[in-house]
Structure formats: structure tokens, C-alpha cells
Amino acid sequence: MSDRGSVAAEARTAGEPRHVDPEVGLLVGEAAQQRVPAERAEEGAPPYAVWDRSVAREERAAADTTYYDRPVIKEPVWIWTVPLYFHAGGAAGAAAVLGAVAQGVERRRLGRLVTRCRWMGAVGSALGSGLLISDLGRPERFLNMLRVFRPTSPMSVGSWLLAGVGALSGASAVLASSDGLLGRAGDAAAYGAGLLGMPLAGYTAVLISQTAVPAWQEARRSLPVVFMGSAMAAAASLLALAPLGPREEDAVRRFGMVGQIASLAGMLAVEREVSRIERVGAPLRRGPVAALWNAARAAEVAALLLSGFPGRSRPRRTAAALLGTAAALGLRFAVFLLGRASARDPRATFHQQRAGRGAAEVTGTAGVASPAGDGGEAATSAEG
Amino acid sequence: MIAMGAKGFFTDTTVCIGCKACEVACKEWNQLPDDGMFFTAMSYDNTVSLGASTWRHVAFIERPVPLGGQTTAHGISWLFMSDVCKHCQRAGCLENCPTGAIVRTEFGSVYVQPDVCNGCGYCIAGCPFGVIDRRAGDGRAWKCTLCYDRLRGGLEPACAKACPTDSIRFGDVDELRATARARLEQLHARGVTEAYLYGEDAARQPGTEGLNAFFLLVDRPEAYNLPPDPVVPTRKIAPAWLSLAAAALGMAAAAVGAVASSQERGHS
Ligand code: SF4
């Protein structure tokens, strides 16, 4: 009886969206526990603009059909903390790698860099985990991420990588000033973090590519290069913000420049990949996503030039580091928003698949479904 | 668990009358909350799409062309299709799920366990059909369960039970395929030559290796908001992992190069 009473109470506080009188009907269906806000307004606007145009009068070209221009796939529900995590997690992974290499090559003379990389790996992973948890629909269940290991899911692989790098970098950072057995354990942990940091720095590119989002799917070969380069640049820019020894600063500068060159080259490759289908590449050609993408590129070039020319005054180094950070962040957000825009456009999906870049690309069969006598390629040729 | 053939739906859109009994039956049985009440001006479709609280959706398509073999005064046709989760043989939602919340049941259906799901949203981006979604305020991913509770009790899903024209047929997928092929032949013989099956097996839809809920359609998939050549994203991802491996090795090499070539003399 008390159980029933509490269910009834919850139904009332939830605005009774089921229109079930809890005194008469029991809430025991599969979705009886699905919560909705008491106030409709809390859910934001309706999922589409009602009455914004008369669909009935709209010209619908037979070769370019959509269902009232509604999206065919769902837009990713991720919030701004996710691209911010791409940045933080990427920097943590790249720092773990740089730290492990510095430790292997010249531990004695690069001691400060090694320690700082360990801390960056640890703090970056912790911060990144926090950002990811805040994006979850049920944050209190974040540990379910480590409930199974599923190799088909880059998010599952990444959760384990992040946990591994966080734990190993954290341990090595705490043990950085110890010597003897503890010191050696710290060194071993740092090597482990470096190894796991290699995929951690760029796996998020694979994660977003393994979606139905046309632009992310099309760019799956080049996005890992962009993300890896961006992670290197992000780590180097953050490391350059506080002074190190001259040799250490030089190593960081060189590492970051390679990353910036890689990410700039990767950006060109992404542009090529997504522009194979006119509609898939459209957000990168005009509009807010294109503006952010180009601004990030400009900042990256400027940062690269600032750190490339001879003479390294402190203000100049700081300017390069700040520009580099802004570029890396802008790039992650641009890629994120590109996917969102792409998911909203049903024609991006339709044209991609009609052009043989859906399942046909991997199955080798012309799987496009259509009525008999319907020109299967019409939609693509209609693009002009 | 009892071993048995996969269960699913065959939705024959040519006999659908757009009554939305399936939508209502689904909401009622599963006690799904409403999505707000508004008009959309999209023919008689005010449901718009499948979502977290909408597990059946009837699409309404008004066309200025008649159906094959039909003679009407105004040369128009009105198509309806009751859409649902396809319970794909290779399901993007399931293969993306990092928590193991999404499982394949003994009925061959794809089921989200609400007590495990932590609302990461990866299944939503992984579904090539835009089916599964998260609802604000609840935070978890939801979709059609193929009425898992009813199947356990030996009942057919609520939508199929309610469908007055048998447009939604429930049963063993093998048997449904035979039924669908017979129906297709019948329609072709009657002059509805544009009729075809969508996603009935791996040969017809290799990207998903076939759908346990498949359809008979008479217009392009796009007209019903279905992708023409859907693919489970996992199948295309190998090149991305290879790129990542190359880039990771490149980063390690760059780190070695940067440290080895770094110079002591400072400029500042
Ligand atoms: S249609 Fe989408 S939600 Fe349904 S099983 Fe396939 S991938 Fe999952």
C-alpha cells in the first residue's frame, strides 16, 4: 500500500504525464518509471518549430524526397562538456606520452618536464572524467562505464583507457620525488601511462566516427590525425604556460609544433573527405561551424609561426601557448558542431547513401532500397 | 532461457489506414508519458518521429501521384507507415553501448535495461534509423522493447494486437519473410509494381544484416524517413582505428624526436 502511495505521489509531482489516475491505475508498465519534468517548459522548446512553414504547399522534388525535412537520425545529445573533454583527455594522453619519452631518454636532465607531464596526465584525466560524468543522463551511475569491456564500443575502450591513464599518472605523480623501490614503481607507472596515453590522445575521433552522423562517418580516416595533432598541441601549449628549463622548453616547443602541423594537415584531409558529398560538407563551407573551423585554423597557424621563428621571449612564448590552446579548443568544438549540423540534415544521410557511401562502401553490394523502375542515382545527380 | 527463432514485425504499409491505434496501444501498455500536444501541419502526423516516449510512430505521406494499378479522380495517393525500432541483426545502439545496458534478448530483440543505463547517449548517435533517444528529466535511453513483458507472458506486442487491418504482423521472422514475399507477389500481380520489401534479410540490407522489424513500402525509403542504405557504424570503423594507430605511433616518434633534438642554449 505504501509502495503504491509513493508511486502515486511521484506521478502527481511529475505532472501526471501519463494521464493515469494513480488511485485507479497501477504504474507498472515498462516505461512507468520514465521521469519527465513537472514543467513542460523545462524540456525546452518543442522538438521542432510548429507552424513555421506550410509543408503542404512546399515544392517537393521527387528525386530529392525527405519526410517534411525532418532529421532522419537523432542529433547527438552530448553537451559542451564533451568537446571540452576531447581537449582535456587528449592533452592528458599526449602529456603522458611526452613525459614517458623524456623519462626514457634523459631522466636526469629533464626531471621537471617528467614530473609536470605526470601531473598533467593525472589532472587531465581527472578533469576529463568529471566533464564526461557531468554529461551523463544519470551521473550517479558513472561507474557502470567499467561494468563491462566491450571492444566494439570506442566509448567502452576509452573509459578503460581514461581510468588507466588517470590511475597510473596519478600514482607516478605522487611518487615523482621518491627514490628507491617507490621511485622505480613510479617510473614503471609513468611508462604504463605513456603506453595507454597513445590511444587516449586520439580515440575520441574514432568514437565520434562510429556514429550514424554523416560528416563524422565520412571523415573517419582523417579525424584521428586531427585529434592526435590537436592533443599534442594542447599538451604543449599548456606545458609552455609555466617556465621549465631551456632544454625542456625546447622539447615541448618542438613536440607542439609537430602536433600543429599534423592537425593542420589533418584538417585539409577532413575537408576533402567530407566534401565528397556536397550536402555532407556543407556546414564546413558556410555558416557558424565554418567560421569556427576557419578561426581555429587561423589561430593554429599564428601559434605555429610564433613558436617557429627564432628568438624566444617569455611574452611571445605565452602568446603562442594561449593561441595554441584557443586553436585546439576551437577545433574540437568545430568538429563537434559539424556533427550536430550534419545530423540535423536528412539530405546529408540520404545523399551519402545514394552515392554508394552508406553500407555499399563496406559490403560491396548495391544495397540501396527503392521501388522498381526508380532511378537510384537520381538524388545524387540532382545535386548539380 | 528458451531457445527459439527470432521474433519480429512485418509492417505492410499498403493496408495501414493511419488510425494510430498502434501508437495509442503502445503508450497505454508501456505507460509512456505524453510528448506534449501540438499540431505540426505535417499531414495528419502530429507525432513527428520516434523518440524516448514514442515507440510507434505513424508517418503520413500525401503524394500528388496515384498508386500503381489505381485510377482515382484526382490522381493522388496517401501513404501511411507505422514506424518502430527495427531490432537490427547488427544493432548500432547495442554495439555502441559501453555499459552493457543494451542486450539481445531470447526473442532476438534489442532491449535497454533501464536499471543499468547511465544515459551516456552513445546509442543515440549509433542508431542509423534515429530510433532511440534520451528524454530530458529522465536521463536514460529508451525505445521499443518489442513488448518484452508481453512476450514473456505469451502475448503478442500491444501494437500488433491493436492493429485493426493487420498492417503490423508479429511472429517468427522466418515465417514473416515468407508472408511478406507472398504479399509482394500478390501486389505485383495486381499492378502495384512499385511495392518492395525494406530490410527483410541480410541480402536486401547488408549494412544491418537484416531487420527483425521490416517493411513493405511503395515509395522511396526517404519518403518515409528511412535511410536508403543504412549501415551499423561499427562495420565502417576499421580504417579509423588504423589511422589512430598510425597517428599514435607518429606522436610517440615525434616525442622521441622532440626530446632528442632539443637544445640546452636558451634564447631568453
Ligand atoms: S533501429 Fe536503432 S534502436 Fe532499434 S535496434 Fe536498430 S540500432 Fe538499435
Tab-separated table of N, CA and C in Angstrom, chain A residues 17-19 26-37 40 43 48 50-51 65 67-68 71-72 74 78 101 109-110 135-138 141 144-145 147-148 150 152-155 202 206-207 210-212 217 220-221 228 246-247 250-251 254 312 350 353-354 357-363 365 368-369 371 374-375, chain B residues 30-34 38-41 43 45 48 50 52-53 59-60 94-100 111 114-120 122 124-125 127 129-130 133-140 142 194 196 206-207 220-223 225 227-230 233 235-237 240-241 243-244 248 258-259 261-264 268:
chain	number	residue	atom	x	y	z
A	17	PRO	N	2.054	12.950	-16.480
A	17	PRO	CA	2.141	12.964	-17.942
A	17	PRO	C	1.517	11.730	-18.586
A	18	ARG	N	1.177	10.739	-17.788
A	18	ARG	CA	0.561	9.532	-18.361
A	18	ARG	C	-0.953	9.609	-18.342
A	19	HIS	N	-1.491	10.619	-17.682
A	19	HIS	CA	-2.931	10.780	-17.582
A	19	HIS	C	-3.565	9.529	-16.989
A	26	LEU	N	-2.512	1.207	-11.761
A	26	LEU	CA	-1.174	0.996	-11.214
A	26	LEU	C	-0.142	1.377	-12.260
A	27	LEU	N	0.954	2.021	-11.819
A	27	LEU	CA	2.035	2.337	-12.749
A	27	LEU	C	3.070	1.217	-12.692
A	28	VAL	N	2.900	0.229	-13.570
A	28	VAL	CA	3.810	-0.911	-13.561
A	28	VAL	C	4.321	-1.251	-14.957
A	29	GLY	N	3.997	-0.449	-15.972
A	29	GLY	CA	4.428	-0.737	-17.339
A	29	GLY	C	5.924	-0.581	-17.515
A	30	GLU	N	6.431	-1.017	-18.688
A	30	GLU	CA	7.872	-0.971	-18.963
A	30	GLU	C	8.433	0.435	-18.764
A	31	ALA	N	7.641	1.447	-19.087
A	31	ALA	CA	8.148	2.816	-19.018
A	31	ALA	C	7.510	3.602	-17.882
A	32	ALA	N	6.921	2.882	-16.919
A	32	ALA	CA	6.227	3.580	-15.843
A	32	ALA	C	7.174	4.441	-15.024
A	33	GLN	N	8.461	4.075	-15.007
A	33	GLN	CA	9.422	4.831	-14.205
A	33	GLN	C	10.126	5.921	-15.007
A	34	GLN	N	9.740	6.088	-16.269
A	34	GLN	CA	10.382	7.154	-17.062
A	34	GLN	C	9.942	8.497	-16.495
A	35	ARG	N	10.919	9.272	-16.026
A	35	ARG	CA	10.605	10.543	-15.380
A	35	ARG	C	10.547	11.653	-16.416
A	36	VAL	N	9.627	12.555	-16.232
A	36	VAL	CA	9.609	13.758	-17.072
A	36	VAL	C	9.492	14.952	-16.139
A	37	PRO	N	9.987	16.103	-16.563
A	37	PRO	CA	9.943	17.264	-15.685
A	37	PRO	C	8.512	17.648	-15.346
A	40	ARG	N	6.589	21.353	-18.356
A	40	ARG	CA	6.934	21.117	-19.751
A	40	ARG	C	8.032	22.066	-20.223
A	43	GLU	N	11.662	21.219	-20.451
A	43	GLU	CA	12.181	20.401	-21.537
A	43	GLU	C	12.611	21.257	-22.717
A	48	TYR	N	10.531	20.788	-32.623
A	48	TYR	CA	10.625	21.418	-33.940
A	48	TYR	C	9.750	22.646	-33.873
A	50	VAL	N	6.793	24.630	-34.626
A	50	VAL	CA	5.445	24.339	-35.117
A	50	VAL	C	4.964	25.498	-35.983
A	51	TRP	N	4.309	25.178	-37.072
A	51	TRP	CA	3.723	26.180	-37.958
A	51	TRP	C	4.759	27.108	-38.593
A	65	THR	N	13.516	13.568	-52.215
A	65	THR	CA	12.482	13.447	-51.198
A	65	THR	C	13.055	13.446	-49.794
A	67	TYR	N	11.217	13.450	-45.511
A	67	TYR	CA	9.956	13.429	-44.789
A	67	TYR	C	9.784	14.787	-44.105
A	68	TYR	N	9.130	15.699	-44.774
A	68	TYR	CA	8.889	17.063	-44.269
A	68	TYR	C	10.165	17.716	-43.740
A	71	PRO	N	14.767	15.589	-39.518
A	71	PRO	CA	16.009	14.803	-39.484
A	71	PRO	C	15.703	13.313	-39.560
A	72	VAL	N	16.597	12.545	-40.186
A	72	VAL	CA	16.371	11.095	-40.274
A	72	VAL	C	17.064	10.391	-39.118
A	74	LYS	N	18.926	10.909	-35.074
A	74	LYS	CA	18.847	11.809	-33.922
A	74	LYS	C	20.156	12.583	-33.791
A	78	TRP	N	24.941	15.055	-26.645
A	78	TRP	CA	26.056	15.492	-25.812
A	78	TRP	C	26.099	17.015	-25.687
A	101	VAL	N	58.514	9.488	-22.604
A	101	VAL	CA	59.661	9.531	-23.513
A	101	VAL	C	60.802	10.324	-22.877
A	109	ARG	N	68.234	15.085	-16.724
A	109	ARG	CA	68.276	16.488	-17.133
A	109	ARG	C	66.886	17.037	-17.431
A	110	LEU	N	65.899	16.160	-17.584
A	110	LEU	CA	64.541	16.632	-17.916
A	110	LEU	C	63.565	16.349	-16.770
A	135	ASP	N	28.063	15.024	-18.229
A	135	ASP	CA	27.241	14.911	-19.430
A	135	ASP	C	26.256	13.749	-19.344
A	136	LEU	N	26.501	12.807	-18.436
A	136	LEU	CA	25.644	11.622	-18.363
A	136	LEU	C	24.219	12.001	-17.966
A	137	GLY	N	23.260	11.258	-18.482
A	137	GLY	CA	21.879	11.468	-18.082
A	137	GLY	C	21.655	11.028	-16.640
A	138	ARG	N	22.414	10.036	-16.201
A	138	ARG	CA	22.350	9.542	-14.819
A	138	ARG	C	23.774	9.521	-14.256
A	141	ARG	N	25.427	6.962	-11.941
A	141	ARG	CA	25.739	5.607	-12.423
A	141	ARG	C	27.012	5.574	-13.258
A	144	ASN	N	29.105	2.444	-14.005
A	144	ASN	CA	28.651	1.414	-14.948
A	144	ASN	C	29.509	1.384	-16.205
A	145	MET	N	30.247	2.492	-16.455
A	145	MET	CA	31.162	2.528	-17.595
A	145	MET	C	32.206	1.420	-17.499
A	147	ARG	N	31.573	-1.473	-16.020
A	147	ARG	CA	30.837	-2.682	-15.680
A	147	ARG	C	31.209	-3.818	-16.630
A	148	VAL	N	31.440	-3.463	-17.905
A	148	VAL	CA	31.845	-4.458	-18.902
A	148	VAL	C	32.982	-3.863	-19.720
A	150	ARG	N	33.705	-3.669	-23.690
A	150	ARG	CA	33.111	-4.026	-24.979
A	150	ARG	C	33.974	-3.464	-26.101
A	152	THR	N	33.701	-3.506	-29.200
A	152	THR	CA	33.029	-2.864	-30.334
A	152	THR	C	32.682	-1.417	-30.026
A	153	SER	N	32.757	-1.005	-28.759
A	153	SER	CA	32.354	0.346	-28.398
A	153	SER	C	33.572	1.194	-28.040
A	154	PRO	N	33.949	2.148	-28.900
A	154	PRO	CA	35.081	3.009	-28.566
A	154	PRO	C	34.888	3.733	-27.237
A	155	MET	N	33.629	3.945	-26.830
A	155	MET	CA	33.418	4.615	-25.551
A	155	MET	C	33.809	3.702	-24.389
A	202	GLY	N	43.797	10.229	-28.883
A	202	GLY	CA	43.036	10.436	-30.114
A	202	GLY	C	41.831	9.542	-30.316
A	206	VAL	N	37.799	8.273	-33.138
A	206	VAL	CA	37.179	7.005	-33.536
A	206	VAL	C	35.771	6.934	-32.944
A	207	LEU	N	35.650	7.398	-31.704
A	207	LEU	CA	34.353	7.362	-31.015
A	207	LEU	C	33.286	8.117	-31.812
A	210	GLN	N	32.301	6.487	-35.192
A	210	GLN	CA	31.447	5.298	-35.151
A	210	GLN	C	30.027	5.689	-34.762
A	211	THR	N	29.448	6.579	-35.551
A	211	THR	CA	28.072	7.013	-35.347
A	211	THR	C	27.411	7.075	-36.717
A	212	ALA	N	26.108	7.297	-36.706
A	212	ALA	CA	25.381	7.433	-37.961
A	212	ALA	C	25.504	8.849	-38.517
A	217	GLN	N	31.196	10.250	-39.980
A	217	GLN	CA	31.464	8.957	-40.605
A	217	GLN	C	32.369	9.121	-41.827
A	220	ARG	N	36.226	9.641	-41.130
A	220	ARG	CA	36.784	8.737	-40.122
A	220	ARG	C	38.261	8.431	-40.326
A	221	ARG	N	38.772	8.583	-41.558
A	221	ARG	CA	40.194	8.309	-41.773
A	221	ARG	C	41.077	9.454	-41.304
A	228	MET	N	44.725	13.702	-32.828
A	228	MET	CA	46.030	13.397	-32.240
A	228	MET	C	46.912	14.640	-32.266
A	246	PRO	N	65.569	25.500	-20.120
A	246	PRO	CA	65.644	25.843	-21.547
A	246	PRO	C	65.530	24.630	-22.462
A	247	ARG	N	66.207	23.549	-22.106
A	247	ARG	CA	66.151	22.372	-22.963
A	247	ARG	C	64.745	21.768	-22.952
A	250	ASP	N	62.434	23.728	-25.055
A	250	ASP	CA	62.673	23.475	-26.471
A	250	ASP	C	62.005	22.163	-26.908
A	251	ALA	N	62.098	21.146	-26.064
A	251	ALA	CA	61.477	19.857	-26.397
A	251	ALA	C	59.957	20.012	-26.519
A	254	ARG	N	59.021	21.856	-29.756
A	254	ARG	CA	59.116	21.018	-30.953
A	254	ARG	C	57.956	20.020	-31.019
A	312	ARG	N	63.093	33.538	-28.410
A	312	ARG	CA	62.005	33.050	-27.567
A	312	ARG	C	61.842	33.904	-26.316
A	350	PHE	N	20.847	10.913	-46.745
A	350	PHE	CA	20.265	10.323	-47.957
A	350	PHE	C	21.254	10.374	-49.125
A	353	GLN	N	24.217	7.979	-48.786
A	353	GLN	CA	23.916	6.578	-49.031
A	353	GLN	C	23.553	6.332	-50.491
A	354	ARG	N	22.899	7.293	-51.126
A	354	ARG	CA	22.586	7.147	-52.552
A	354	ARG	C	23.849	7.157	-53.402
A	357	ARG	N	27.991	5.542	-50.527
A	357	ARG	CA	28.872	5.681	-49.379
A	357	ARG	C	28.153	5.340	-48.073
A	358	GLY	N	27.090	4.541	-48.183
A	358	GLY	CA	26.448	4.005	-46.990
A	358	GLY	C	27.044	2.632	-46.740
A	359	ALA	N	26.176	1.624	-46.626
A	359	ALA	CA	26.670	0.266	-46.411
A	359	ALA	C	27.449	-0.236	-47.616
A	360	ALA	N	27.072	0.251	-48.814
A	360	ALA	CA	27.689	-0.252	-50.042
A	360	ALA	C	29.206	-0.127	-49.993
A	361	GLU	N	29.694	0.899	-49.289
A	361	GLU	CA	31.130	1.126	-49.212
A	361	GLU	C	31.864	-0.051	-48.579
A	362	VAL	N	31.229	-0.728	-47.623
A	362	VAL	CA	31.906	-1.842	-46.958
A	362	VAL	C	31.371	-3.200	-47.384
A	363	THR	N	30.144	-3.258	-47.864
A	363	THR	CA	29.598	-4.560	-48.225
A	363	THR	C	29.807	-4.862	-49.701
A	365	THR	N	27.992	-4.325	-52.082
A	365	THR	CA	26.775	-4.585	-52.840
A	365	THR	C	25.985	-3.293	-52.976
A	368	VAL	N	21.031	-0.164	-51.970
A	368	VAL	CA	20.049	0.912	-51.889
A	368	VAL	C	18.668	0.387	-52.227
A	369	ALA	N	17.750	0.599	-51.291
A	369	ALA	CA	16.390	0.120	-51.475
A	369	ALA	C	15.559	1.169	-52.195
A	371	PRO	N	11.788	1.543	-55.009
A	371	PRO	CA	10.784	0.859	-55.810
A	371	PRO	C	11.350	0.509	-57.185
A	374	ASP	N	12.745	2.970	-60.250
A	374	ASP	CA	13.099	4.258	-59.670
A	374	ASP	C	14.591	4.476	-59.883
A	375	GLY	N	14.965	5.582	-60.483
A	375	GLY	CA	16.381	5.846	-60.720
A	375	GLY	C	17.113	6.013	-59.403
B	30	ASN	N	2.729	0.414	-22.242
B	30	ASN	CA	4.020	0.693	-21.614
B	30	ASN	C	3.966	1.862	-20.636
B	31	GLN	N	2.795	2.484	-20.534
B	31	GLN	CA	2.599	3.632	-19.645
B	31	GLN	C	3.631	4.710	-19.916
B	32	LEU	N	3.762	5.029	-21.180
B	32	LEU	CA	4.687	6.080	-21.608
B	32	LEU	C	4.062	7.445	-21.387
B	33	PRO	N	4.843	8.410	-20.914
B	33	PRO	CA	4.306	9.765	-20.754
B	33	PRO	C	4.052	10.414	-22.114
B	34	ASP	N	3.209	11.433	-22.120
B	34	ASP	CA	2.930	12.111	-23.389
B	34	ASP	C	4.106	12.998	-23.782
B	38	PHE	N	0.537	19.202	-29.768
B	38	PHE	CA	0.567	20.325	-30.692
B	38	PHE	C	0.321	19.832	-32.108
B	39	PHE	N	-0.042	20.770	-32.967
B	39	PHE	CA	-0.258	20.449	-34.374
B	39	PHE	C	0.976	20.830	-35.170
B	40	THR	N	1.265	20.051	-36.210
B	40	THR	CA	2.516	20.248	-36.936
B	40	THR	C	2.330	20.681	-38.379
B	41	ALA	N	1.156	20.542	-38.930
B	41	ALA	CA	0.915	20.804	-40.351
B	41	ALA	C	1.630	19.806	-41.246
B	43	SER	N	0.647	16.847	-42.731
B	43	SER	CA	-0.483	15.967	-42.982
B	43	SER	C	-1.174	15.688	-41.637
B	45	ASP	N	0.145	13.868	-39.264
B	45	ASP	CA	1.177	13.391	-38.363
B	45	ASP	C	1.542	14.468	-37.349
B	48	VAL	N	5.411	13.241	-35.257
B	48	VAL	CA	6.672	13.665	-35.871
B	48	VAL	C	7.707	12.561	-36.033
B	50	LEU	N	9.894	8.900	-33.991
B	50	LEU	CA	10.076	8.031	-32.837
B	50	LEU	C	10.937	8.764	-31.818
B	52	ALA	N	12.064	8.920	-27.163
B	52	ALA	CA	12.158	8.245	-25.870
B	52	ALA	C	10.793	7.807	-25.355
B	53	SER	N	9.754	8.603	-25.641
B	53	SER	CA	8.416	8.269	-25.148
B	53	SER	C	7.460	7.932	-26.279
B	59	ALA	N	3.728	7.507	-39.963
B	59	ALA	CA	4.094	8.556	-40.912
B	59	ALA	C	2.960	8.734	-41.919
B	60	PHE	N	2.688	9.980	-42.308
B	60	PHE	CA	1.633	10.311	-43.273
B	60	PHE	C	2.266	11.006	-44.463
B	94	LEU	N	23.315	-1.221	-29.767
B	94	LEU	CA	23.859	-2.267	-28.897
B	94	LEU	C	25.384	-2.299	-28.971
B	95	GLU	N	25.919	-2.201	-30.196
B	95	GLU	CA	27.370	-2.309	-30.346
B	95	GLU	C	28.081	-1.083	-29.781
B	96	ASN	N	27.385	0.053	-29.668
B	96	ASN	CA	28.000	1.248	-29.091
B	96	ASN	C	27.882	1.301	-27.577
B	97	CYS	N	26.902	0.615	-27.017
B	97	CYS	CA	26.603	0.749	-25.578
B	97	CYS	C	27.805	0.337	-24.723
B	98	PRO	N	28.347	1.277	-23.912
B	98	PRO	CA	29.547	0.950	-23.130
B	98	PRO	C	29.257	0.258	-21.804
B	99	THR	N	28.004	0.234	-21.364
B	99	THR	CA	27.704	-0.280	-20.030
B	99	THR	C	27.127	-1.682	-20.053
B	100	GLY	N	26.782	-2.186	-21.219
B	100	GLY	CA	26.097	-3.469	-21.268
B	100	GLY	C	24.623	-3.347	-20.925
B	111	TYR	N	17.066	-4.843	-26.315
B	111	TYR	CA	16.377	-4.343	-25.130
B	111	TYR	C	17.314	-3.480	-24.282
B	114	PRO	N	16.654	-0.474	-18.135
B	114	PRO	CA	16.626	0.866	-17.540
B	114	PRO	C	17.380	0.946	-16.214
B	115	ASP	N	17.592	-0.186	-15.555
B	115	ASP	CA	18.290	-0.127	-14.268
B	115	ASP	C	19.806	-0.113	-14.443
B	116	VAL	N	20.285	-0.256	-15.688
B	116	VAL	CA	21.730	-0.238	-15.924
B	116	VAL	C	22.146	1.019	-16.689
B	117	CYS	N	21.298	1.461	-17.618
B	117	CYS	CA	21.627	2.591	-18.493
B	117	CYS	C	22.036	3.818	-17.668
B	118	ASN	N	23.174	4.427	-18.033
B	118	ASN	CA	23.585	5.643	-17.328
B	118	ASN	C	23.448	6.889	-18.207
B	119	GLY	N	22.791	6.734	-19.346
B	119	GLY	CA	22.463	7.912	-20.149
B	119	GLY	C	23.649	8.558	-20.839
B	120	CYS	N	24.613	7.748	-21.337
B	120	CYS	CA	25.786	8.341	-21.990
B	120	CYS	C	25.439	8.889	-23.365
B	122	TYR	N	25.499	7.383	-26.298
B	122	TYR	CA	26.253	6.879	-27.460
B	122	TYR	C	25.364	6.041	-28.380
B	124	ILE	N	22.358	6.669	-29.108
B	124	ILE	CA	21.521	7.582	-29.888
B	124	ILE	C	22.231	7.971	-31.172
B	125	ALA	N	23.532	8.252	-31.051
B	125	ALA	CA	24.308	8.610	-32.241
B	125	ALA	C	24.611	7.384	-33.089
B	127	CYS	N	22.532	4.756	-33.756
B	127	CYS	CA	21.394	4.151	-34.459
B	127	CYS	C	21.249	4.773	-35.840
B	129	PHE	N	18.832	4.644	-37.762
B	129	PHE	CA	17.438	4.946	-38.065
B	129	PHE	C	16.866	6.062	-37.201
B	130	GLY	N	17.654	6.626	-36.309
B	130	GLY	CA	17.152	7.698	-35.455
B	130	GLY	C	16.029	7.246	-34.544
B	133	ASP	N	16.280	7.361	-28.112
B	133	ASP	CA	16.509	8.743	-27.671
B	133	ASP	C	16.485	8.810	-26.147
B	134	ARG	N	16.979	9.939	-25.647
B	134	ARG	CA	17.020	10.195	-24.212
B	134	ARG	C	16.000	11.267	-23.933
B	135	ARG	N	15.310	11.170	-22.802
B	135	ARG	CA	14.339	12.207	-22.504
B	135	ARG	C	14.831	13.079	-21.354
B	136	ALA	N	14.757	14.407	-21.572
B	136	ALA	CA	15.156	15.340	-20.529
B	136	ALA	C	14.340	15.048	-19.286
B	137	GLY	N	14.959	15.092	-18.126
B	137	GLY	CA	14.239	14.823	-16.891
B	137	GLY	C	14.389	13.385	-16.462
B	138	ASP	N	14.548	12.463	-17.423
B	138	ASP	CA	14.751	11.070	-17.056
B	138	ASP	C	16.224	10.701	-17.173
B	139	GLY	N	16.829	11.091	-18.294
B	139	GLY	CA	18.268	10.905	-18.430
B	139	GLY	C	18.709	9.576	-18.995
B	140	ARG	N	17.788	8.646	-19.202
B	140	ARG	CA	18.186	7.355	-19.760
B	140	ARG	C	17.708	7.216	-21.199
B	142	TRP	N	15.707	5.278	-24.155
B	142	TRP	CA	14.500	4.463	-24.209
B	142	TRP	C	14.136	4.168	-25.649
B	194	GLU	N	5.369	-0.940	-57.873
B	194	GLU	CA	6.400	-0.234	-57.106
B	194	GLU	C	6.619	-0.837	-55.714
B	196	TYR	N	7.873	-3.003	-52.703
B	196	TYR	CA	9.111	-3.747	-52.439
B	196	TYR	C	9.264	-3.918	-50.938
B	206	PRO	N	22.441	-5.372	-46.433
B	206	PRO	CA	23.672	-5.932	-45.864
B	206	PRO	C	24.249	-5.098	-44.718
B	207	GLY	N	23.986	-3.797	-44.698
B	207	GLY	CA	24.582	-2.935	-43.675
B	207	GLY	C	24.134	-3.265	-42.265
B	220	ARG	N	10.118	5.561	-52.293
B	220	ARG	CA	11.498	5.525	-51.842
B	220	ARG	C	11.554	5.544	-50.310
B	221	PRO	N	12.564	4.902	-49.743
B	221	PRO	CA	12.671	4.907	-48.281
B	221	PRO	C	12.670	6.330	-47.716
B	222	GLU	N	13.294	7.260	-48.436
B	222	GLU	CA	13.391	8.645	-47.957
B	222	GLU	C	12.016	9.249	-47.702
B	223	ALA	N	11.020	8.850	-48.513
B	223	ALA	CA	9.679	9.404	-48.350
B	223	ALA	C	9.116	9.070	-46.968
B	225	ASN	N	11.079	8.633	-44.360
B	225	ASN	CA	12.180	8.978	-43.452
B	225	ASN	C	12.970	7.746	-43.025
B	227	PRO	N	16.480	5.507	-44.061
B	227	PRO	CA	17.712	5.628	-44.843
B	227	PRO	C	17.745	4.594	-45.970
B	228	PRO	N	18.186	4.969	-47.174
B	228	PRO	CA	18.152	4.034	-48.302
B	228	PRO	C	19.167	2.900	-48.196
B	229	ASP	N	20.307	3.141	-47.532
B	229	ASP	CA	21.320	2.084	-47.434
B	229	ASP	C	22.007	2.158	-46.072
B	230	PRO	N	21.235	1.871	-45.004
B	230	PRO	CA	21.777	2.045	-43.649
B	230	PRO	C	22.899	1.065	-43.338
B	233	PRO	N	27.365	1.496	-37.732
B	233	PRO	CA	28.623	2.257	-37.832
B	233	PRO	C	29.866	1.417	-37.548
B	235	ARG	N	30.702	-1.342	-38.665
B	235	ARG	CA	31.251	-2.009	-39.848
B	235	ARG	C	32.185	-1.120	-40.646
B	236	LYS	N	32.090	0.199	-40.445
B	236	LYS	CA	32.922	1.102	-41.236
B	236	LYS	C	34.127	1.613	-40.462
B	237	ILE	N	34.339	1.142	-39.235
B	237	ILE	CA	35.255	1.852	-38.347
B	237	ILE	C	36.705	1.371	-38.431
B	240	ALA	N	39.393	3.872	-39.224
B	240	ALA	CA	39.618	4.887	-38.197
B	240	ALA	C	40.584	4.363	-37.132
B	241	TRP	N	40.422	3.104	-36.743
B	241	TRP	CA	41.358	2.521	-35.760
B	241	TRP	C	42.767	2.478	-36.348
B	243	SER	N	44.021	4.499	-38.662
B	243	SER	CA	44.518	5.872	-38.646
B	243	SER	C	44.995	6.246	-37.258
B	244	LEU	N	44.207	5.843	-36.268
B	244	LEU	CA	44.561	6.180	-34.886
B	244	LEU	C	45.884	5.520	-34.502
B	248	ALA	N	49.090	7.546	-33.409
B	248	ALA	CA	49.656	7.345	-32.070
B	248	ALA	C	51.143	7.035	-32.171
B	258	ALA	N	61.475	15.144	-30.593
B	258	ALA	CA	61.493	16.450	-29.935
B	258	ALA	C	62.452	16.446	-28.753
B	259	VAL	N	62.422	15.384	-27.956
B	259	VAL	CA	63.298	15.320	-26.775
B	259	VAL	C	64.754	15.166	-27.214
B	261	SER	N	66.186	16.019	-30.034
B	261	SER	CA	66.779	17.137	-30.776
B	261	SER	C	66.752	18.435	-29.985
B	262	SER	N	66.148	18.418	-28.788
B	262	SER	CA	66.018	19.667	-28.031
B	262	SER	C	67.395	20.166	-27.596
B	263	GLN	N	67.518	21.503	-27.530
B	263	GLN	CA	68.827	22.093	-27.247
B	263	GLN	C	68.827	22.868	-25.944
B	264	GLU	N	69.984	22.854	-25.315
B	264	GLU	CA	70.146	23.454	-23.991
B	264	GLU	C	70.173	24.971	-24.051
B	268	SER	N	66.204	33.180	-24.277
B	268	SER	CA	65.640	34.246	-23.459
B	268	SER	C	66.608	34.818	-22.460
